Amino acid sequence: MKIVPLPADRAEQEKKKRSLKALVKGYNICLLGLAVAAIVCLVGVLVVVIILETSAPDADRELLLYILAGCFAGGALLFAGGSVLFGRLAQEAGDTRQDFLERCCGEQCFFVGEGTIAQFTDDGIVIRAEEGKKEEIRVPYKDIVFHSVCTRTKPQEKGKWSVVLEMPARYVMKRGDSPRALIETDGKERLYRTLEERGLELHGERPPRGEKRENVRFQARTKFLLPDALKRRRSLMFAALGVVLIAGGALIAVFWREMMLVGAILSVFGIFLAVRSIIGFAKAKGMLAFYDEGIYWRESGRPEADRFFLKWSEAERVKVETIEEKRYIAVVCAYGSYHIPEVAGAYEFLSEFRPGLCE
């Protein structure tokens, strides 16, 4: 993340805010444009292939079409690579903009939600809106516990660092069953310095603080798989629909020349649908794995938000809980609990593998 110098003048700050917002928007527009261009090139490749297969033999014409197909294929790869690059640039620019917005509110201000700032003061934290004069919530330091958390979505050392603020729920919720509330903010050097300057203890795993750590990938001791029959049947249905679209699009392109482009588009959409469905079929299973370093759970066919890897150093204990008539393996950490659907034999294995953690 790039640190943008903070102008002293308020008007210059507002100007820079607009500039950073425009930069993020520009990167996202480029991302979308390149992705569309890559799809158009793929359609072009398919159209050229259909013309090659259905037209009368002509050496000069075939050479031209082969060159055209190569250009379309190269363009598809180039545009796809560009879209990935601009996606990363957009993410980095978004992080830079967020950090700048925080520092416009104060060097010891940090986002804890959309448009919500947590500001460190002499005696506690003030939670308020980024803009506007809305109600402020003051929480004294004596009622706050700071946890250092590394969110890992893969069984590896690398992850996203954050700081979780644990406080009594009465400060932020009028009603609720939980006695405490957890608020998360991005882990960054400025936040770690703020905690040190105010003498506030940070519990949990030590953050890297600028040092480079090798991204070690862990090896599983054992894995438990949970095939999802419903999602697999759905994936097979969509894969079959994709094959139908591919065949239908090809027939339209071959026998109805005026609609060749439409047929090519249908075939490309069918290819995407079929490939995506096949991948979805392969991923339609949950997985619980145990490592020497920790425990990994991946929800069936879900994005990275529904998977996690926890080091054993984070877990205080592991137990089996029943919630709404369903049994879960609950991994209890200092800042909260993670619930994993119970898998036959998993808790028994864990009781032998890590007996000191199991209740």
Short mmCIF file of N, CA, C and O in Angstrom, two decimals, residues 297-347:
data_model
loop_
_atom_site.label_atom_id
_atom_site.label_comp_id
_atom_site.label_asym_id
_atom_site.label_seq_id
_atom_site.Cartn_x
_atom_site.Cartn_y
_atom_site.Cartn_z
N TRP A 297 -10.75 -25.53 7.20
CA TRP A 297 -12.12 -25.85 6.79
C TRP A 297 -12.46 -25.09 5.52
O TRP A 297 -12.20 -23.89 5.40
N ARG A 298 -13.03 -25.80 4.54
CA ARG A 298 -13.48 -25.19 3.29
C ARG A 298 -14.91 -25.61 3.03
O ARG A 298 -15.24 -26.79 2.92
N GLU A 299 -15.78 -24.60 2.95
CA GLU A 299 -17.20 -24.85 2.68
C GLU A 299 -17.38 -25.32 1.24
O GLU A 299 -16.63 -24.94 0.34
N SER A 300 -18.38 -26.14 1.01
CA SER A 300 -18.64 -26.68 -0.32
C SER A 300 -18.96 -25.58 -1.32
O SER A 300 -19.95 -24.87 -1.18
N GLY A 301 -18.10 -25.45 -2.35
CA GLY A 301 -18.36 -24.54 -3.46
C GLY A 301 -18.46 -23.08 -3.10
O GLY A 301 -18.94 -22.28 -3.89
N ARG A 302 -18.00 -22.69 -1.92
CA ARG A 302 -18.14 -21.30 -1.48
C ARG A 302 -16.86 -20.52 -1.77
O ARG A 302 -15.79 -21.10 -1.94
N PRO A 303 -16.94 -19.18 -1.81
CA PRO A 303 -15.75 -18.36 -2.02
C PRO A 303 -14.82 -18.38 -0.82
O PRO A 303 -15.09 -19.03 0.19
N GLU A 304 -13.71 -17.62 -0.94
CA GLU A 304 -12.71 -17.63 0.11
C GLU A 304 -13.24 -17.16 1.46
O GLU A 304 -12.69 -17.50 2.51
N ALA A 305 -14.31 -16.38 1.44
CA ALA A 305 -14.87 -15.89 2.70
C ALA A 305 -15.40 -17.02 3.57
O ALA A 305 -15.56 -16.87 4.78
N ASP A 306 -15.69 -18.19 2.96
CA ASP A 306 -16.25 -19.32 3.70
C ASP A 306 -15.23 -20.44 3.88
O ASP A 306 -15.57 -21.61 3.89
N ARG A 307 -13.98 -20.06 4.01
CA ARG A 307 -12.93 -21.03 4.32
C ARG A 307 -11.92 -20.36 5.25
O ARG A 307 -11.76 -19.15 5.23
N PHE A 308 -11.27 -21.15 6.06
CA PHE A 308 -10.30 -20.56 6.97
C PHE A 308 -9.29 -21.61 7.42
O PHE A 308 -9.57 -22.82 7.39
N PHE A 309 -8.14 -21.12 7.80
CA PHE A 309 -7.10 -21.95 8.41
C PHE A 309 -6.72 -21.31 9.74
O PHE A 309 -6.40 -20.12 9.80
N LEU A 310 -6.81 -22.08 10.81
CA LEU A 310 -6.48 -21.59 12.15
C LEU A 310 -5.27 -22.35 12.68
O LEU A 310 -5.24 -23.58 12.67
N LYS A 311 -4.29 -21.60 13.15
CA LYS A 311 -3.15 -22.23 13.80
C LYS A 311 -3.57 -22.72 15.19
O LYS A 311 -4.45 -22.14 15.83
N TRP A 312 -2.91 -23.79 15.63
CA TRP A 312 -3.24 -24.33 16.95
C TRP A 312 -2.97 -23.31 18.05
O TRP A 312 -3.63 -23.33 19.10
N SER A 313 -2.03 -22.39 17.81
CA SER A 313 -1.72 -21.38 18.82
C SER A 313 -2.89 -20.43 19.05
O SER A 313 -2.98 -19.79 20.10
N GLU A 314 -3.80 -20.33 18.07
CA GLU A 314 -4.98 -19.46 18.22
C GLU A 314 -6.09 -20.15 19.00
O GLU A 314 -6.93 -19.48 19.61
N ALA A 315 -6.15 -21.46 18.93
CA ALA A 315 -7.25 -22.22 19.53
C ALA A 315 -7.02 -22.42 21.03
O ALA A 315 -5.95 -22.86 21.45
N GLU A 316 -8.04 -22.07 21.82
CA GLU A 316 -7.97 -22.31 23.26
C GLU A 316 -8.51 -23.69 23.61
O GLU A 316 -7.98 -24.37 24.48
N ARG A 317 -9.57 -24.10 22.92
CA ARG A 317 -10.14 -25.43 23.11
C ARG A 317 -11.04 -25.77 21.93
O ARG A 317 -11.46 -24.89 21.17
N VAL A 318 -11.34 -27.06 21.79
CA VAL A 318 -12.22 -27.55 20.74
C VAL A 318 -13.29 -28.41 21.39
O VAL A 318 -12.98 -29.26 22.23
N LYS A 319 -14.54 -28.19 20.98
CA LYS A 319 -15.64 -28.96 21.57
C LYS A 319 -16.72 -29.19 20.53
O LYS A 319 -16.72 -28.58 19.45
N VAL A 320 -17.65 -30.06 20.84
CA VAL A 320 -18.80 -30.34 19.96
C VAL A 320 -20.01 -29.61 20.52
O VAL A 320 -20.32 -29.74 21.72
N GLU A 321 -20.69 -28.83 19.68
CA GLU A 321 -21.87 -28.08 20.08
C GLU A 321 -23.05 -28.44 19.19
O GLU A 321 -22.88 -28.77 18.01
N THR A 322 -24.26 -28.34 19.75
CA THR A 322 -25.49 -28.54 18.98
C THR A 322 -26.19 -27.20 18.84
O THR A 322 -26.54 -26.56 19.84
N ILE A 323 -26.37 -26.76 17.60
CA ILE A 323 -27.02 -25.47 17.30
C ILE A 323 -28.16 -25.74 16.33
O ILE A 323 -27.94 -26.24 15.21
N GLU A 324 -29.39 -25.43 16.76
CA GLU A 324 -30.58 -25.66 15.93
C GLU A 324 -30.62 -27.09 15.42
O GLU A 324 -30.80 -27.34 14.22
N GLU A 325 -30.39 -28.04 16.32
CA GLU A 325 -30.46 -29.47 16.07
C GLU A 325 -29.38 -29.98 15.11
O GLU A 325 -29.48 -31.09 14.58
N LYS A 326 -28.34 -29.18 14.87
CA LYS A 326 -27.22 -29.62 14.05
C LYS A 326 -25.96 -29.59 14.90
O LYS A 326 -25.76 -28.69 15.70
N ARG A 327 -25.11 -30.59 14.71
CA ARG A 327 -23.90 -30.70 15.51
C ARG A 327 -22.71 -30.07 14.79
O ARG A 327 -22.54 -30.27 13.58
N TYR A 328 -21.93 -29.33 15.54
CA TYR A 328 -20.77 -28.62 14.99
C TYR A 328 -19.55 -28.88 15.86
O TYR A 328 -19.66 -29.08 17.08
N ILE A 329 -18.39 -28.85 15.22
CA ILE A 329 -17.13 -28.81 15.95
C ILE A 329 -16.80 -27.33 16.13
O ILE A 329 -16.62 -26.60 15.16
N ALA A 330 -16.73 -26.87 17.37
CA ALA A 330 -16.48 -25.47 17.67
C ALA A 330 -15.03 -25.28 18.10
O ALA A 330 -14.58 -25.91 19.06
N VAL A 331 -14.31 -24.45 17.35
CA VAL A 331 -12.94 -24.10 17.70
C VAL A 331 -13.00 -22.74 18.40
O VAL A 331 -13.31 -21.73 17.78
N VAL A 332 -12.73 -22.74 19.69
CA VAL A 332 -12.86 -21.53 20.50
C VAL A 332 -11.52 -20.80 20.56
O VAL A 332 -10.50 -21.36 20.99
N CYS A 333 -11.54 -19.52 20.10
CA CYS A 333 -10.35 -18.67 20.16
C CYS A 333 -10.61 -17.53 21.15
O CYS A 333 -11.75 -17.32 21.59
N ALA A 334 -9.59 -16.78 21.47
CA ALA A 334 -9.73 -15.69 22.44
C ALA A 334 -10.71 -14.63 21.96
O ALA A 334 -11.40 -14.00 22.76
N TYR A 335 -10.80 -14.42 20.66
CA TYR A 335 -11.63 -13.36 20.09
C TYR A 335 -12.95 -13.86 19.51
O TYR A 335 -13.75 -13.08 18.98
N GLY A 336 -13.23 -15.17 19.58
CA GLY A 336 -14.48 -15.70 19.04
C GLY A 336 -14.36 -17.18 18.73
O GLY A 336 -13.30 -17.80 18.95
N SER A 337 -15.44 -17.76 18.22
CA SER A 337 -15.47 -19.19 17.92
C SER A 337 -15.74 -19.42 16.44
O SER A 337 -16.47 -18.66 15.80
N TYR A 338 -15.15 -20.49 15.91
CA TYR A 338 -15.39 -20.93 14.54
C TYR A 338 -16.15 -22.26 14.60
O TYR A 338 -15.75 -23.17 15.34
N HIS A 339 -17.23 -22.35 13.82
CA HIS A 339 -18.06 -23.56 13.85
C HIS A 339 -17.95 -24.31 12.52
O HIS A 339 -18.14 -23.75 11.45
N ILE A 340 -17.65 -25.60 12.64
CA ILE A 340 -17.48 -26.48 11.49
C ILE A 340 -18.49 -27.61 11.60
O ILE A 340 -18.61 -28.22 12.67
N PRO A 341 -19.26 -27.91 10.54
CA PRO A 341 -20.19 -29.05 10.61
C PRO A 341 -19.46 -30.32 11.01
O PRO A 341 -18.36 -30.60 10.52
N GLU A 342 -20.06 -31.05 11.92
CA GLU A 342 -19.41 -32.27 12.42
C GLU A 342 -19.28 -33.30 11.31
O GLU A 342 -20.24 -33.59 10.59
N VAL A 343 -18.09 -33.85 11.17
CA VAL A 343 -17.81 -34.90 10.19
C VAL A 343 -17.53 -36.18 10.95
O VAL A 343 -16.79 -36.17 11.95
N ALA A 344 -18.11 -37.27 10.48
CA ALA A 344 -17.92 -38.55 11.16
C ALA A 344 -16.43 -38.88 11.30
O ALA A 344 -15.71 -38.91 10.30
N GLY A 345 -16.00 -39.11 12.50
CA GLY A 345 -14.63 -39.51 12.77
C GLY A 345 -13.65 -38.37 12.98
O GLY A 345 -12.53 -38.59 13.44
N ALA A 346 -14.06 -37.12 12.66
CA ALA A 346 -13.14 -35.99 12.74
C ALA A 346 -12.78 -35.66 14.19
O ALA A 346 -11.61 -35.47 14.53
N TYR A 347 -13.78 -35.57 15.04
CA TYR A 347 -13.51 -35.20 16.44
C TYR A 347 -12.75 -36.31 17.15
O TYR A 347 -11.88 -36.04 17.99
#
